[in-house]
Short mmCIF file of C-alpha atoms in Angstrom, two decimals:
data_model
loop_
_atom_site.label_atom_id
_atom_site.label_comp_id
_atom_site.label_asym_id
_atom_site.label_seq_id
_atom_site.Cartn_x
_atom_site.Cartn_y
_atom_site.Cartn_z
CA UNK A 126 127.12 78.38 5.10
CA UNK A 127 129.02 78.46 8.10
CA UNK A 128 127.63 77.55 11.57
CA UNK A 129 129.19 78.88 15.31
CA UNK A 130 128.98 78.02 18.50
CA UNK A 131 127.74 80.33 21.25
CA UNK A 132 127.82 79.02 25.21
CA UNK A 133 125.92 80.82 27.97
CA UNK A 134 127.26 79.94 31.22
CA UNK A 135 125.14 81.07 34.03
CA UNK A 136 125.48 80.72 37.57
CA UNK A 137 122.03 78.20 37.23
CA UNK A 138 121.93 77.36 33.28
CA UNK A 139 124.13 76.94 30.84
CA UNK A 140 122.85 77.56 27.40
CA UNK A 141 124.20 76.39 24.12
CA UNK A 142 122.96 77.27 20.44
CA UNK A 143 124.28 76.67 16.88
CA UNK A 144 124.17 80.25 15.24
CA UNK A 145 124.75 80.56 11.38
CA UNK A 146 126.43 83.46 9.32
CA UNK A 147 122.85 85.23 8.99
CA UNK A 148 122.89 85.18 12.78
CA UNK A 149 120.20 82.39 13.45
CA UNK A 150 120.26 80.25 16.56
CA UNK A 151 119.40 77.01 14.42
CA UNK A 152 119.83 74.58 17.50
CA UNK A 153 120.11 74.31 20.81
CA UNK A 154 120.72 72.40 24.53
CA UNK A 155 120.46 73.63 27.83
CA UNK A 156 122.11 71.93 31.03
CA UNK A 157 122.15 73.07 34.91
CA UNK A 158 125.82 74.25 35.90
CA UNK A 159 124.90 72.22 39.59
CA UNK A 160 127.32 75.08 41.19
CA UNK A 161 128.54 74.66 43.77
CA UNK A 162 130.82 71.57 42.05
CA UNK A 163 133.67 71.55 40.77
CA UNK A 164 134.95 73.55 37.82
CA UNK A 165 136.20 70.56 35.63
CA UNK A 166 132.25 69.27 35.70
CA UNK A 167 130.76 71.88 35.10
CA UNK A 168 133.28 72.46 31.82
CA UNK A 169 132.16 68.88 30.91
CA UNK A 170 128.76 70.13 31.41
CA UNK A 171 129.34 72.99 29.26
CA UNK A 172 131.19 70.52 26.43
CA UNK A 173 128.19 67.72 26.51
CA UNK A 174 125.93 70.62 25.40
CA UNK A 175 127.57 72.22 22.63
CA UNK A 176 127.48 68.64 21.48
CA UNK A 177 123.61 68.22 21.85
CA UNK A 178 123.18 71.73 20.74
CA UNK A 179 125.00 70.94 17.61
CA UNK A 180 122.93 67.31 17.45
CA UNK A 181 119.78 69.69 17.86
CA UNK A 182 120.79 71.42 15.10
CA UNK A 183 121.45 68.66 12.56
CA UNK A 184 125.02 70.07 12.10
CA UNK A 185 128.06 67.74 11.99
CA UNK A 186 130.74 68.76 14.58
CA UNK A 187 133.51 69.19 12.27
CA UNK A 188 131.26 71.88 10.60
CA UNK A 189 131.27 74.07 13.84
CA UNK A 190 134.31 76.59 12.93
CA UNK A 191 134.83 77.93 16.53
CA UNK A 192 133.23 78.51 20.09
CA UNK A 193 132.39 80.99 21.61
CA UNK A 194 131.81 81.17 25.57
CA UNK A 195 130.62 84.11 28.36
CA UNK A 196 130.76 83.91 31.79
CA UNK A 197 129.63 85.93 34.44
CA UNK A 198 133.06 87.25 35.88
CA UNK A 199 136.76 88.41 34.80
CA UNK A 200 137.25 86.33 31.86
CA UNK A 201 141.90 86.99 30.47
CA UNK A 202 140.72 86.92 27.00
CA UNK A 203 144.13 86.39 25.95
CA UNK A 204 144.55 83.34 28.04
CA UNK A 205 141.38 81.44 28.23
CA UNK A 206 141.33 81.78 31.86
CA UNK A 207 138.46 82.89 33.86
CA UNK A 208 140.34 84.62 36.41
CA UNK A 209 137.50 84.99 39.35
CA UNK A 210 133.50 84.55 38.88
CA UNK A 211 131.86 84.44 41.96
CA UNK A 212 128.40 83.35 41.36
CA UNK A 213 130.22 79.68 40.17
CA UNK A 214 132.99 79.94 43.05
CA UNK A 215 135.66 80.04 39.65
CA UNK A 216 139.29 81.03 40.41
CA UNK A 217 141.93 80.75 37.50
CA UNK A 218 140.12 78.46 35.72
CA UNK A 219 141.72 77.37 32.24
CA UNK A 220 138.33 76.98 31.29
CA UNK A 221 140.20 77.84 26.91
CA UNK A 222 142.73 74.94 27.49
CA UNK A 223 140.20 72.26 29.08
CA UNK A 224 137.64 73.01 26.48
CA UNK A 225 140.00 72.53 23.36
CA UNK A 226 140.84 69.41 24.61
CA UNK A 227 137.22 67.84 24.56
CA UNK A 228 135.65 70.06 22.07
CA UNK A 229 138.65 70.56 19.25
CA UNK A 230 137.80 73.76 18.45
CA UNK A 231 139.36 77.04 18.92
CA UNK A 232 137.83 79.01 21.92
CA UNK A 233 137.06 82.71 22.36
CA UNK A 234 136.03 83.62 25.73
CA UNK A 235 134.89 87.01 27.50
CA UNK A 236 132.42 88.84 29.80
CA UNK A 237 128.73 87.27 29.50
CA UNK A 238 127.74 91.05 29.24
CA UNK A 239 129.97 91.58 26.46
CA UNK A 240 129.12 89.02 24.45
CA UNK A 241 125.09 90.29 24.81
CA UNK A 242 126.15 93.60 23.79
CA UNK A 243 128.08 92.32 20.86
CA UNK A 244 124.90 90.18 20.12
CA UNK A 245 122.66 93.21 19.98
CA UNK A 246 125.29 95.55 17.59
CA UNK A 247 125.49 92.29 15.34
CA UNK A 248 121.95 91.23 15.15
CA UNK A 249 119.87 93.07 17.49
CA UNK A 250 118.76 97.00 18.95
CA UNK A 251 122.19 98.47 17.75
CA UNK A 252 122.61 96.63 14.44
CA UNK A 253 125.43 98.52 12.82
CA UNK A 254 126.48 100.35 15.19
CA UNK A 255 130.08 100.94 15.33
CA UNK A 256 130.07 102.70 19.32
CA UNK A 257 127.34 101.11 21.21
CA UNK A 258 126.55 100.20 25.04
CA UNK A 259 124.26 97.51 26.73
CA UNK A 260 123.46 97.75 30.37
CA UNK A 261 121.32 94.48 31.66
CA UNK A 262 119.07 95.24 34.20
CA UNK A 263 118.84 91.48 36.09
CA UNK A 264 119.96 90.48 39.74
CA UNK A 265 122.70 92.67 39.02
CA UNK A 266 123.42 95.51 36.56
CA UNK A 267 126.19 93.88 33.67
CA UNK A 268 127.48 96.29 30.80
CA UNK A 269 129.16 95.71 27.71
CA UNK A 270 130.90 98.32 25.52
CA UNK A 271 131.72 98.29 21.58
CA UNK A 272 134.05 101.26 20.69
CA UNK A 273 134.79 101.41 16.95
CA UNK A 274 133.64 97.57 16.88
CA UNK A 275 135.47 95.98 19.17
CA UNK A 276 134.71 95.24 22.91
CA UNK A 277 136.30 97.21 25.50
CA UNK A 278 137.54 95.25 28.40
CA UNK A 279 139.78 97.50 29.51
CA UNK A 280 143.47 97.02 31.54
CA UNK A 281 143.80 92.88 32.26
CA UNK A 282 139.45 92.13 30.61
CA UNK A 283 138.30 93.76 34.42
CA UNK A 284 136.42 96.70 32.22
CA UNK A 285 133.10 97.82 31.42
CA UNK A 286 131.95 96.90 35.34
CA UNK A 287 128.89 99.65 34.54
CA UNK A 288 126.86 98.45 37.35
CA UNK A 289 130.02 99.46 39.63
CA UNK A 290 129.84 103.02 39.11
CA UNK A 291 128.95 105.00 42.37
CA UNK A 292 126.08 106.64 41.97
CA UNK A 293 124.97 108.10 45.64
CA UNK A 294 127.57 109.03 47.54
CA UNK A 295 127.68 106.64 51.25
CA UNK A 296 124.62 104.84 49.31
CA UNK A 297 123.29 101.36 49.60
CA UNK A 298 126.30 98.97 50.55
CA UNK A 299 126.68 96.83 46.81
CA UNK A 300 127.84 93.06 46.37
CA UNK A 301 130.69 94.42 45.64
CA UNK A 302 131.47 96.08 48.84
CA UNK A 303 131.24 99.42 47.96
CA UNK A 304 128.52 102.02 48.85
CA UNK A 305 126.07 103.71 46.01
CA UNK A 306 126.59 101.99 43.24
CA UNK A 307 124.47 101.77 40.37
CA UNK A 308 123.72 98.01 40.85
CA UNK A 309 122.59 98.73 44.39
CA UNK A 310 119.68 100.87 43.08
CA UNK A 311 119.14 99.97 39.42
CA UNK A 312 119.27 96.00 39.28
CA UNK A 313 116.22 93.55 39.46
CA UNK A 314 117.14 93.04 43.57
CA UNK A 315 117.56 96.96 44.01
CA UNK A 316 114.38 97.28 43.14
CA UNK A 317 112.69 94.89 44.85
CA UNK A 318 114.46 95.87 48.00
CA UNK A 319 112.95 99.66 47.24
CA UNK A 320 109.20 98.10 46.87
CA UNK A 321 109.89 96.03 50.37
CA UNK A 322 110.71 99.06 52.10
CA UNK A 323 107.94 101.45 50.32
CA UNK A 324 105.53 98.32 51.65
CA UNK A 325 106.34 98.46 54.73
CA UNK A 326 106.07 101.95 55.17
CA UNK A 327 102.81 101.70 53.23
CA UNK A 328 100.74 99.16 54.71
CA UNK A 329 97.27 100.06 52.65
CA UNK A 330 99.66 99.79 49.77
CA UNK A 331 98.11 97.49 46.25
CA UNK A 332 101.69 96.20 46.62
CA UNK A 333 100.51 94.28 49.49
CA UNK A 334 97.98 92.51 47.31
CA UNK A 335 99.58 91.96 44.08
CA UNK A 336 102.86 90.43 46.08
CA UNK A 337 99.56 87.92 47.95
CA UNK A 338 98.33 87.28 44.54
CA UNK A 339 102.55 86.24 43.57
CA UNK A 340 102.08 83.51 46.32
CA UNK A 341 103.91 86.16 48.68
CA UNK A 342 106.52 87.14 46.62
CA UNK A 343 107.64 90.53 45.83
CA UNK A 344 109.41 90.92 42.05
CA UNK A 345 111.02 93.37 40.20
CA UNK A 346 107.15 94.28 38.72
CA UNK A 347 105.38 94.27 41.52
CA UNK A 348 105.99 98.11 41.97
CA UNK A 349 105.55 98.89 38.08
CA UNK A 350 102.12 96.83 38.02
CA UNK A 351 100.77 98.69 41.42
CA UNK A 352 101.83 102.49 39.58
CA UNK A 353 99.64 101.21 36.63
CA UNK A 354 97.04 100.68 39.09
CA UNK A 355 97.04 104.60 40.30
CA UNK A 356 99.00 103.33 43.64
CA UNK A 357 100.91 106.22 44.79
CA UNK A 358 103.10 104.86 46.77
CA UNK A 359 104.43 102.48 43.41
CA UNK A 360 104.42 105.33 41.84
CA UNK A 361 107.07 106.74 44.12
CA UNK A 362 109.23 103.72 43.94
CA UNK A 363 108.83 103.35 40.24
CA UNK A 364 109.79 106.98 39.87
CA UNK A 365 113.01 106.48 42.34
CA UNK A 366 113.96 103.77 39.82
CA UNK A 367 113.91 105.78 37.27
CA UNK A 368 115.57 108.91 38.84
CA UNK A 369 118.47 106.62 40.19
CA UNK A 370 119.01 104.69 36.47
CA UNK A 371 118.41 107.61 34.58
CA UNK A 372 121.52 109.40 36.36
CA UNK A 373 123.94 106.56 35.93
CA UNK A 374 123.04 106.05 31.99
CA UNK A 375 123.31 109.30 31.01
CA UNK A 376 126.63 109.62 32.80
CA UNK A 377 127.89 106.38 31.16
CA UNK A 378 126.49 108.53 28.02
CA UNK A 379 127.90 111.46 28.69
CA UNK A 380 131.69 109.79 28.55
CA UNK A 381 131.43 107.20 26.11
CA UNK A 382 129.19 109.20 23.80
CA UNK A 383 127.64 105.88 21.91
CA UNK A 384 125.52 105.81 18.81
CA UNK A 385 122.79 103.79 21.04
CA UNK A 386 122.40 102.39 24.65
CA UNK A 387 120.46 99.60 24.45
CA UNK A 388 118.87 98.35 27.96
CA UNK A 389 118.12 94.32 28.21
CA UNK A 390 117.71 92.21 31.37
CA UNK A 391 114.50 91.06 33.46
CA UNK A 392 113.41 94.64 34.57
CA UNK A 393 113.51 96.15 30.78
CA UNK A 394 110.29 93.57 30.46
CA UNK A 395 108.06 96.52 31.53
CA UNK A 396 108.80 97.84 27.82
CA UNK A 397 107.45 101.49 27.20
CA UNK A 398 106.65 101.97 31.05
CA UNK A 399 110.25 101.83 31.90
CA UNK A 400 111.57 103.45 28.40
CA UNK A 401 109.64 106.23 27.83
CA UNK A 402 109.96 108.24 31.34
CA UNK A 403 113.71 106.68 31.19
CA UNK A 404 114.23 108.82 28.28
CA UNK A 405 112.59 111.55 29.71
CA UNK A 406 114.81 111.45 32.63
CA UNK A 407 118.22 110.88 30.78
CA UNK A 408 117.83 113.74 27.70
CA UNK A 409 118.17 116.82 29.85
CA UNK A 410 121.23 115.63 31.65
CA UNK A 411 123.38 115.19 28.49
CA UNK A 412 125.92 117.34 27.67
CA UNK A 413 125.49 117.01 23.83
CA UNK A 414 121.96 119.13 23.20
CA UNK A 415 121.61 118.64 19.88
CA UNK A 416 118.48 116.32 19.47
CA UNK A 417 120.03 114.59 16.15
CA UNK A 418 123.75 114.33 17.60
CA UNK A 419 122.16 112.35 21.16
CA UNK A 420 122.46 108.77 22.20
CA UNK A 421 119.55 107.00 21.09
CA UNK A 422 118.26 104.93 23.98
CA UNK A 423 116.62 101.43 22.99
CA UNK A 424 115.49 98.42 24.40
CA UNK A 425 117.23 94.81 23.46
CA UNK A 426 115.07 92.77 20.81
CA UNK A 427 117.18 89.64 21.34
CA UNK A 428 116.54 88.92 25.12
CA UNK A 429 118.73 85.96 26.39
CA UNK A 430 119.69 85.09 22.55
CA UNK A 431 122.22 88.01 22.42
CA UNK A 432 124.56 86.74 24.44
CA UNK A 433 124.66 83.32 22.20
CA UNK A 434 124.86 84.95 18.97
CA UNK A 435 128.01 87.46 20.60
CA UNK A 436 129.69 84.62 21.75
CA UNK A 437 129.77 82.44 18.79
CA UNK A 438 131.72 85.61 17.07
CA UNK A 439 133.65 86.72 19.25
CA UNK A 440 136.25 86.75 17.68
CA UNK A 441 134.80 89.69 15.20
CA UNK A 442 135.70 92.20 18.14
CA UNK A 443 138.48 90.68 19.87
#
C-alpha cells in the first residue's frame, strides 16, 4: 500500500490528509495560515501539518512517497514557485525548494482548482473521465481542466482562470479588474450582492426575514431558500443566477467539449435546486445537439476532499 500527501492551502485554513492508492483520506490536520505573515511561517505551518496529518494517520513519514500542494494563485509548476496569490499576499515564493528542505519529500505543486478537479476525475463526479472540467462556485469562481488526463495550465501555469471569462459586456467591475466576468455574477459574493440589491428594491421581500433569522446576514442561500418559499422576488434573483452561470458553462462547454462538467463550491450546496434548472438553461445553448454526444453536467461528490486527494497525485497529470 502506498500512502500520499495532499496539502490544502487556503487563504484561512490549511488542510492536510494522508490519501492511500484506493484514494482514501486515512488522516488528517488542519492549521490557520494567520495571513497576513510571512510566507516562510506559513510554509512551516503548512510542513508541521503534513507531519500531524501523517501522525493522525498512524503512517511513518518515510512511508509518505511524495506531496502534493494547491494554492489559490499562479503556481510555475515546473519550478515550485508560487509566482503571485493574492488572498496570502505570496510573490515568488519557492514555496517547492523550502518545503523539500523540512519535509524530504519530492513536491508537486499547482492551482488549488486544479488539483479539485483532478480529485473529482480520480475519485469523484468524473471518475474516468479522460476530458473533464470543474468550476467551484465559492467567494470566487476557480476552474480546473483535464484534457486527455492531464491538467491544462496553459502558457507559464496562468490557465484555466474560468471565472475570468467576460460574460456581460461593461458588466459588474470583477476582483480582477475587469468588467462582466463570470465571477462577478456566478460566485458565492455575486450572488449575495444580487439578493442585497433585489432586497432593497423589495422591501416586503421573505429575504428580509430569513437574512433576520441569519442574525442579519445575507448568504449565498438566502435567495434560493426565499424562491422555495413562493417569494417572487428570490425567484427573480435565483433565476438571474442561473441565466448568468448557465451562459458561461455552456460556453466553456461549447470549446472544450468535456465528457462532464462537474460544479463544486459553497453555492452547488443547494443540490437539485441549482442543477436541474442549470441544466435546463445550458442544453439548448450547445452547439453539439445530439442528446448522447452532450456534456454531462454533475455536481462534485467529494466537497473540500477533492482538492486533497488531486494534490497528493499530482504528479499523475503533470
Amino acid at each position: 500500500m502506498g500512502y500520499y500527501m495532499g496539502i490544502d492551502l487556503g487563504g484561512t485554513n490549511i488542510k492536510a490528509g494522508v490519501v492511500d492508492d484506493a484514494f482514501r483520506i486515512i488522516g488528517r490536520a488542519k492549521a490557520k495560515t494567520g495571513i497576513p505573515r510571512p510566507a516562510e511561517e506559513v510554509m512551516d505551518a503548512m510542513a508541521e501539518c503534513a507531519k500531524a496529518a501523517a501522525a493522525d494517520a498512524g503512517v511513518p513519514w518515510e512511508q509518505i512517497r511524495q506531496v502534493g500542494i494547491g494554492v489559490p494563485g499562479t503556481a510555475n509548476e515546473e519550478t515550485g514557485v508560487v509566482e503571485y496569490a493574492n488572498n496570502l499576499l505570496f510573490e515568488n515564493v519557492p514555496m517547492r525548494e523550502y518545503l523539500q528542505k523540512r519535509l524530504h519529500k519530492e513536491i508537486d505543486i499547482t492551482n488549488d482548482a486544479n488539483a479539485a478537479a483532478l480529485g473529482e476525475v480520480l475519485a469523484g463526479a468524473a471518475r474516468g473521465a479522460s476530458n473533464a472540467v470543474a468550476v467551484t462556485l465559492g467567494t470566487g469562481v476557480g476552474g480546473g481542466i483535464i484534457i486527455d488526463g492531464r491538467l491544462f495550465t496553459g502558457f507559464h501555469y496562468g490557465g484555466a482562470e474560468l471565472g475570468h471569462m467576460g460574460i456581460v459586456l461593461g458588466g459588474r467591475k470583477c476582483t480582477c479588474g475587469r468588467r462582466g466576468c463570470l465571477e462577478a455574477y456566478a460566485s458565492a459574493t455575486g450572488l449575495i450582492r444580487s439578493t442585497k440589491e433585489a432586497m432593497e428594491a423589495f422591501p416586503d421581500s421573505l429575504m428580509w426575514e430569513l437574512a433576520r433569522e441569519n442574525g442579519g446576514n445575507v448568504s449565498g442561500r438566502t435567495a434560493f431558500l426565499a424562491a422555495g418559499r413562493g417569494d417572487a422576488a428570490a425567484r427573480a434573483v435565483v433565476n438571474d443566477y442561473i441565466q448568468h452561470l448557465g451562459y458561461g458553462l455552456a460556453s466553456i462547454i461549447n470549446i472544450l467539449a468535456p465528457e462532464i462538467l462537474v460544479i463544486g463550491g459553497g453555492v452547488s450546496n443547494e443540490g437539485e435546486n441549482l442543477l436541474r434548472p442549470l441544466v435546463e438553461c445550458v442544453r439548448p445553448q450547445l452547439y453539439i445537439r445530439t442528446p448522447e454526444k452532450q456534456t454531462r453536467i454533475a455536481l462534485a461528490t467529494l466537497g473540500n476532499d477533492a482538492g486533497l486527494i488531486g494534490a497528493a497525485f499530482l504528479s499523475r497529470a503533470q
